[in-house]
Structures are given as structure tokens and as C-alpha cells.
Short mmCIF file of C-alpha atoms and ligand atoms in Angstrom, two decimals:
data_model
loop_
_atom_site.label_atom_id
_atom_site.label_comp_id
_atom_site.label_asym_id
_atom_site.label_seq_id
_atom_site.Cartn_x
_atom_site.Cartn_y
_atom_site.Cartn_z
CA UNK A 294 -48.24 -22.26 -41.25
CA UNK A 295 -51.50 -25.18 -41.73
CA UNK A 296 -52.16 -25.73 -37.96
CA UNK A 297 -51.87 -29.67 -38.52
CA UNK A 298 -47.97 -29.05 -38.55
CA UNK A 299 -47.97 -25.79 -35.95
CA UNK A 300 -47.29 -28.35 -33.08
CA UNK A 301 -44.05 -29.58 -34.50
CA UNK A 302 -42.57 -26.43 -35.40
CA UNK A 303 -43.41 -25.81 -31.35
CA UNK A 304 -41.65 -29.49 -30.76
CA UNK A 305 -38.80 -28.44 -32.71
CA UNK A 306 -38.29 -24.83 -30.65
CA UNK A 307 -38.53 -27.11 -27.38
CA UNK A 308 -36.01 -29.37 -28.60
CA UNK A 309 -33.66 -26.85 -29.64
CA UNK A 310 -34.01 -24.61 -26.02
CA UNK A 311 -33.09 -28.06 -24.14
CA UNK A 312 -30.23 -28.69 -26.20
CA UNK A 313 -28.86 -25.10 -25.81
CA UNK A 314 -29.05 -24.94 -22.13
CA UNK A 315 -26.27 -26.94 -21.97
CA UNK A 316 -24.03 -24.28 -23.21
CA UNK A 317 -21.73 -22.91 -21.13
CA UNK A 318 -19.53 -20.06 -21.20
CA UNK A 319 -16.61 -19.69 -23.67
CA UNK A 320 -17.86 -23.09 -25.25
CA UNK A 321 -17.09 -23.94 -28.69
CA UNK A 322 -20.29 -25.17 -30.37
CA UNK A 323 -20.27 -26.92 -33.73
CA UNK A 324 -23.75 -25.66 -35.77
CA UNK A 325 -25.42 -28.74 -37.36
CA UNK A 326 -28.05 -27.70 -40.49
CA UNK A 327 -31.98 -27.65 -41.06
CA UNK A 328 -35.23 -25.79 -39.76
CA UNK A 329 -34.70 -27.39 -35.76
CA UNK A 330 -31.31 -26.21 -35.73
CA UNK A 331 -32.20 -22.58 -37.03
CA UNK A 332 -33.59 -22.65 -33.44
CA UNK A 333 -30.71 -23.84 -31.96
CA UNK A 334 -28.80 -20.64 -33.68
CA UNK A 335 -31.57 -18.24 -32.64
CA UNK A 336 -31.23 -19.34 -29.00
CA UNK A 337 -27.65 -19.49 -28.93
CA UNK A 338 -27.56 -15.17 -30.63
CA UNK A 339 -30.06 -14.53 -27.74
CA UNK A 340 -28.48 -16.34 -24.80
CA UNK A 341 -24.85 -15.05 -25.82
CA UNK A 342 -25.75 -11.10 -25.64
CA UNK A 343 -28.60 -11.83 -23.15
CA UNK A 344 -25.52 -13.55 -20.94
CA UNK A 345 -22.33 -12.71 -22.59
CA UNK A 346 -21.02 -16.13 -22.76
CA UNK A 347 -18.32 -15.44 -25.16
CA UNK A 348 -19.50 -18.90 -27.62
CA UNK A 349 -18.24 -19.25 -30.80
CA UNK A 350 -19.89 -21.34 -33.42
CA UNK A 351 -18.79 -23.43 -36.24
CA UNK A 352 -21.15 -23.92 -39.31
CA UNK A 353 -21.20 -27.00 -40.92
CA UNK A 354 -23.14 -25.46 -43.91
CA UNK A 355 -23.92 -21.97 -45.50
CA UNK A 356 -27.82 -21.98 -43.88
CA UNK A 357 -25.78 -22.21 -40.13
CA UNK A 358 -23.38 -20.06 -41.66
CA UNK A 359 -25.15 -17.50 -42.79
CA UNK A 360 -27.83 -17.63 -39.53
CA UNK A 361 -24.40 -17.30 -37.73
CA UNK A 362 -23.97 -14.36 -38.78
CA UNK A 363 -27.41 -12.41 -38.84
CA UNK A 364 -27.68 -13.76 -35.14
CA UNK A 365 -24.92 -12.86 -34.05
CA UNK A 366 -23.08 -15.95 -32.92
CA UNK A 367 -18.87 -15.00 -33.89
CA UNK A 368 -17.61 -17.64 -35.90
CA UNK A 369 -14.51 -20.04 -35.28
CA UNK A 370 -13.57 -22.95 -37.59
CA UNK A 371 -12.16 -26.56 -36.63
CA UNK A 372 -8.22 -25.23 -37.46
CA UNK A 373 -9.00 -22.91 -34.56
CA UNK A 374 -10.34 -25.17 -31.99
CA UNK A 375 -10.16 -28.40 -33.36
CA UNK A 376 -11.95 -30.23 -30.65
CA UNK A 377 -15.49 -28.01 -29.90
CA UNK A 378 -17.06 -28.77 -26.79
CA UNK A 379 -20.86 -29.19 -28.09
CA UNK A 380 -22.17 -29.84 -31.45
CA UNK A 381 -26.14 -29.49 -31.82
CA UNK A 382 -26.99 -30.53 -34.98
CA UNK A 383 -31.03 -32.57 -36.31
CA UNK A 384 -31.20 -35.08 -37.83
CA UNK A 385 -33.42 -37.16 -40.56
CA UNK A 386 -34.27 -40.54 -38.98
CA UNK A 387 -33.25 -41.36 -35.44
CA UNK A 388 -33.63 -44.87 -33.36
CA UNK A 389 -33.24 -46.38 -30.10
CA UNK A 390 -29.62 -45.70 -30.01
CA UNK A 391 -29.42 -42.24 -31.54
CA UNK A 392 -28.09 -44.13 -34.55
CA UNK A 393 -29.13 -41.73 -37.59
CA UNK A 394 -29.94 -40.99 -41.18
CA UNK A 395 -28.61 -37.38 -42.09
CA UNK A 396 -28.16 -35.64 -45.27
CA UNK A 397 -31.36 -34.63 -46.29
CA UNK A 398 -30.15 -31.02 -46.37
CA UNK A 399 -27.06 -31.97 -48.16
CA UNK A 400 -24.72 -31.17 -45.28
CA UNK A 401 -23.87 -34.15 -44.05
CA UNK A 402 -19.61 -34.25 -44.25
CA UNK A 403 -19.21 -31.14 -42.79
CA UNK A 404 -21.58 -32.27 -39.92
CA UNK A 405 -20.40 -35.66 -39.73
CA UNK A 406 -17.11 -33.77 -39.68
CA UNK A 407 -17.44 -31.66 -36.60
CA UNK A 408 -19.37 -34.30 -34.71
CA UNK A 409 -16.79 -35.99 -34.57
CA UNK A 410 -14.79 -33.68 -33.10
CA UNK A 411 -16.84 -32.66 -30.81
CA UNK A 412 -16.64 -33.91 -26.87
CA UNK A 413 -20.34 -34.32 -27.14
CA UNK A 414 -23.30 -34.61 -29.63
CA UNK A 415 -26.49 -33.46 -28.82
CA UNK A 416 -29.32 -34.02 -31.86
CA UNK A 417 -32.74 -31.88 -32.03
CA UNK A 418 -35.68 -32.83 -33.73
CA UNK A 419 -39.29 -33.60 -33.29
CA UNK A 420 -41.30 -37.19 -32.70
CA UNK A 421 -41.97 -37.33 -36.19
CA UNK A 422 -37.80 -38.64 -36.54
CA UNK A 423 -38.14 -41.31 -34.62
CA UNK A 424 -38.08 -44.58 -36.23
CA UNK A 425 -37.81 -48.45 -34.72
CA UNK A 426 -35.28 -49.05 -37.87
CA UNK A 427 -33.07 -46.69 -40.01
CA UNK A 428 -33.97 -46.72 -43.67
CA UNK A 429 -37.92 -47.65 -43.67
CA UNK A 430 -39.56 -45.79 -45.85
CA UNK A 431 -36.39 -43.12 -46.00
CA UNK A 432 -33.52 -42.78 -48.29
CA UNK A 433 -29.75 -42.73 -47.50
CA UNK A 434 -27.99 -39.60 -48.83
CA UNK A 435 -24.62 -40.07 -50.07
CA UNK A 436 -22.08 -37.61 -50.96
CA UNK A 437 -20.08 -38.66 -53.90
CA UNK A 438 -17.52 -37.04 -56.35
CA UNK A 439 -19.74 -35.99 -59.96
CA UNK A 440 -16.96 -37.98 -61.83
CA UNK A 441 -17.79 -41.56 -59.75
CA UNK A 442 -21.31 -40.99 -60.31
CA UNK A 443 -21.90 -44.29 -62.96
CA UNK A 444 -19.59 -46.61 -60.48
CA UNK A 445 -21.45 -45.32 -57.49
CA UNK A 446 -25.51 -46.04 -58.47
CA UNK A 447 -24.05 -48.90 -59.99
CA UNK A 448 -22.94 -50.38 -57.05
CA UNK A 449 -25.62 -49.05 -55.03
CA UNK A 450 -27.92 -51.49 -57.60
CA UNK A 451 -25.99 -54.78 -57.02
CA UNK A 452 -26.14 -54.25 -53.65
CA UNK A 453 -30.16 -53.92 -54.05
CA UNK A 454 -30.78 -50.28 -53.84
CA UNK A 455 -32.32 -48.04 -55.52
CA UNK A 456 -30.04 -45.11 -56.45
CA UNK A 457 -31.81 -41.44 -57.11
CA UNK A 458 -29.75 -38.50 -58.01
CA UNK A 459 -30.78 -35.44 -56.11
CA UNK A 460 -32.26 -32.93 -58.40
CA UNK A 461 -31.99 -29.38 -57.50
CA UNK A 462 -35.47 -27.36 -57.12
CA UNK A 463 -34.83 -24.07 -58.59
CA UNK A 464 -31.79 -24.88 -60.67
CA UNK A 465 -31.48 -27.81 -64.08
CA UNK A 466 -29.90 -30.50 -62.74
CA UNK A 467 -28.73 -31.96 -59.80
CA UNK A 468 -28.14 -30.52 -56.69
CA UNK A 469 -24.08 -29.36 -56.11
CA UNK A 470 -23.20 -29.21 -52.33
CA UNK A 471 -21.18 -27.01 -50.24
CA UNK A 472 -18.02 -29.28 -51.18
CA UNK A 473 -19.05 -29.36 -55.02
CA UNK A 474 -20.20 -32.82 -54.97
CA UNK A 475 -23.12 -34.63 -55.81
CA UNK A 476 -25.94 -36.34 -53.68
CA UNK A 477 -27.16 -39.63 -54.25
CA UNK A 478 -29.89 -40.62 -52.47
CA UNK A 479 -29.90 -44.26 -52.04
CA UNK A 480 -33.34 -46.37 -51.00
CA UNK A 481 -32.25 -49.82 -49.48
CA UNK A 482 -35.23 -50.67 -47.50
CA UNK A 483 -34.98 -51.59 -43.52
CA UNK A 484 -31.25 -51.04 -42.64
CA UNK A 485 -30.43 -54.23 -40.30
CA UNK A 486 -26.14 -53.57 -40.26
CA UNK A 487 -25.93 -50.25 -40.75
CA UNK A 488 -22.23 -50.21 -39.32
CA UNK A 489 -21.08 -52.54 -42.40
CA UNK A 490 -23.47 -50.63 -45.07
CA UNK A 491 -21.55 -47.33 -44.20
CA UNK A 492 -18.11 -49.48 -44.46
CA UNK A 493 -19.21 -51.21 -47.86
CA UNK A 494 -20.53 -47.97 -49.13
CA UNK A 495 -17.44 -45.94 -47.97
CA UNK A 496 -14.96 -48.51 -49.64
CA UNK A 497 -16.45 -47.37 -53.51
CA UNK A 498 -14.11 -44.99 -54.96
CA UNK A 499 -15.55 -41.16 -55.36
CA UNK A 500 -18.02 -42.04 -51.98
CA UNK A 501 -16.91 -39.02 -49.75
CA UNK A 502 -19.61 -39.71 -47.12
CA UNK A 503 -22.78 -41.17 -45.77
CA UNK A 504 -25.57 -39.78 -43.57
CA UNK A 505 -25.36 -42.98 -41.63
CA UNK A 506 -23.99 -41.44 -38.07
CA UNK A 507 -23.37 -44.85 -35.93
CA UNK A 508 -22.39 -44.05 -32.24
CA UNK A 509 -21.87 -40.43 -33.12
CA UNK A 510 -24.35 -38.75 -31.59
CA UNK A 511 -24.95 -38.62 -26.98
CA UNK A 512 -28.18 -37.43 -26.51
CA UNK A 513 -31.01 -36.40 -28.41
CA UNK A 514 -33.75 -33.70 -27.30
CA UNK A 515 -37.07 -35.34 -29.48
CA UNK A 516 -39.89 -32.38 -28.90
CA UNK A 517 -43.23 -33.94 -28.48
CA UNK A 518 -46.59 -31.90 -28.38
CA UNK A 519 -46.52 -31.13 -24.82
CA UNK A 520 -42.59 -32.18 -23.68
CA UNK A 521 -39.28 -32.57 -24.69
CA UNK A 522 -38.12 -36.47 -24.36
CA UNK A 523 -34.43 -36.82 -23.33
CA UNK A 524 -32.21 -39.88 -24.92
CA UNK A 525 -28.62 -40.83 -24.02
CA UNK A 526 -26.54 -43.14 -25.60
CA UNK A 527 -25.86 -46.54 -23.64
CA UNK A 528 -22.15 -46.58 -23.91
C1 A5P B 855 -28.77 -31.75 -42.99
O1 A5P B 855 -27.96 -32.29 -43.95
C2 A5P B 855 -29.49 -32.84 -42.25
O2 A5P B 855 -28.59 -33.76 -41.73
C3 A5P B 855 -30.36 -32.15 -41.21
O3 A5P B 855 -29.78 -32.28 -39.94
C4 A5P B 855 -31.71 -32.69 -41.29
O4 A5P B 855 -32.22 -32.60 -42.60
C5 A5P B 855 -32.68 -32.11 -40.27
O5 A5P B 855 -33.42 -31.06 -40.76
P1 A5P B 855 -34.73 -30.55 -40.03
O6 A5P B 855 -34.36 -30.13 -38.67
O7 A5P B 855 -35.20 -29.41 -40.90
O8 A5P B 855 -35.71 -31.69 -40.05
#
């Protein structure tokens, strides 16, 4: 790892040990996606057969999935227990408010999902996330059905975005997510209502979701080079 980034990957491990300390035994923990929460995962293997807490985890993508599994945290799914107690997930922009942009690992319905569910929210990620206004200099993923693809950048233009269809790395074309749909990822500049810009964007047919998360998320854990800033919600 080039040592200019070695203190975030350090902010992001702090971040994530905060966040799992509030785990408790027999809790149900939904398992947000990305590089901070493979932390959270890692902690949560160690702590449950360091402590036998008796968690169970559910993934909101196959990365937590599949992490799940090779650290040992059993798996449950929302049918089960649908109301987990925690869900630790990152996140992509956050501000003042823990209002976020998620999405850029494509997992944002299933997160936005279980977060929802979940009696509490808890985000993870470093400094580098945090942001005075949502959409600066960031794009908005959206999940959409392939066939509403035209209607959907269309849109996304009159309303004065810039639509960009995700293109997969190491695969022709664009990138399919863990629901089979398509990821558009939509640049509209500062976002001053983001509230009514998920409502607008959620009332075109084929839109399945947005990584806006508006008063979904309690606290955040931001790791900083040498502490972990705590953030709750003003409800
Ligand atoms: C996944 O779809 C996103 O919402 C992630 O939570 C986000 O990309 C955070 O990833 P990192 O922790 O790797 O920055």
C-alpha cells in the first residue's frame, strides 16, 4: 500500500472497531458493503468466537456475503429477523446530518433495505467522506431496471444531470448488480433538496433506488489520522 493512503486504511480499521463495540450479544447485525466495512466483518468473526456472542449477520451484498462466511459470522436474512438490531454499513459522501451518497459499490437497495429495518444505523468511513454538501464533485448512483434505461438518463438530462452508465471493469459492458439491474450514475452538481431529488427520481418508472440515504443513518464513526470522531443524528 503507497504510504500517502496507509493512514486511511488505519482510519477506516478505527472506525470500524468503534462501530462494532456496540454489539452485543445475540444481536442481529445487518452487513453494509465496501473496504471499511470488510473491517467491520473481520471484527465482528473475531469478537464472536473471541466472546461467543451468538451474532448473526445479514449481507446486503455478495463481498459481505461472502466475508460472512470466510469469517465466520452465521448468516440470518431479513424473513428471519425482520427488524436487526444494528446495521454497520460506509458510505460514499457523508454531511452534517449523516445524510449520504451510497452506491458506489453497487449495493445500495439491499443496504438501503436493511437500514431501514434496522433499530439503529451506525456508518464507518474515514475523513476523506465528509463533505459540507452531498453531490459536489460526486455522482449519485441509481439503480434502475436495463429495460427503463432510455426514460431514465433521459429524465436525469431535463432535470440537468449528467447521466453515466456504469461500465463494468473486467467484463464488456455495463456493470449488472446483485438484483440484475443496471447503475446509473447521475452527476447533478451541489445537492440543495436532496429529500425531493430522491422523491422526483424515485417517481420515474424502472428507478428501483437511490444512494441518497436521508435520515437513515444514527451515528457515524469518521476515522481521522490519530482518532475516531463520533456523529449522532439530531432527531
Ligand atoms: C456500497 O454500495 C457503498 O454504499 C459503500 O458503502 C461505499 O462505497 C463505501 O465503500 P468504502 O468503505 O470502500 O469507501
Amino acid at each position: 500500500m503507497c504510504e500517502k493512503n496507509a493512514w486511511r486504511e488505519e482510519a477506516k480499521k478505527k472506525a470500524a472497531s468503534s462501530a462494532v463495540k456496540e454489539v452485543k450479544k445475540n444481536f442481529v447485525v445487518g452487513l453494509g458493503s465496501g473496504s471499511t466495512v470488510a473491517y467491520v466483518i473481520r471484527d465482528l468473526g473475531r469478537r464472536n468466537s473471541k466472546e461467543d456472542l451468538q451474532i448473526s449477520g445479514i449481507p446486503t451484498s455478495h463481498q459481505a456475503l461472502l466475508l460472512a462466511v470466510e469469517n465466520r459470522v452465521p448468516l440470518t436474512t431479513l424473513n428471519e429477523n425482520p427488524k436487526p438490531d444494528l446495521m454497520i454499513d460506509g458510505a460514499d459522501q457523508i454531511d452534517k446530518r449523516i445524510n449520504l451518497i451510497k452506491g458506489m459499490g453497487g449495493a445500495l437497495t439491499r443496504e438501503k433495505i436493511v437500514a431501514y429495518a434496522s433499530n439503529k444505523v451506525i456508518i464507518v468511513a474515514d475523513e476523506t467522506k465528509l463533505v459540507e454538501k452531498l453531490g459536489v464533485n460526486h455522482p449519485l448512483p441509481i439503480e434502475l431496471l436495463p429495460i427503463a434505461l432510455p426514460l431514465v438518463t433521459l429524465r436525469i438530462r431535463e432535470m440537468g444531470g449528467i447521466p453515466v452508465l456504469r461500465e463494468a471493469k473486467q467484463k464488456v459492458g455495463p456493470v449488472v448488480t446483485d438484483n440484475n439491474n443496471f447503475i446509473v450514475d447521475a452527476h447533478f452538481g451541489a445537492i440543495d433538496t436532496p429529500r425531493e431529488l430522491n422523491l422526483t427520481l424515485k417517481e420515474i418508472p424502472g428507478v428501483i433506488e437511490t444512494g441518497l440515504f436521508i435520515e437513515i443513518a444514527d451515528t457515524a464513526y469518521i476515522g481521522k489520522p490519530n482518532t475516531v470522531q463520533e456523529i449522532n443524528r439530531k432527531r
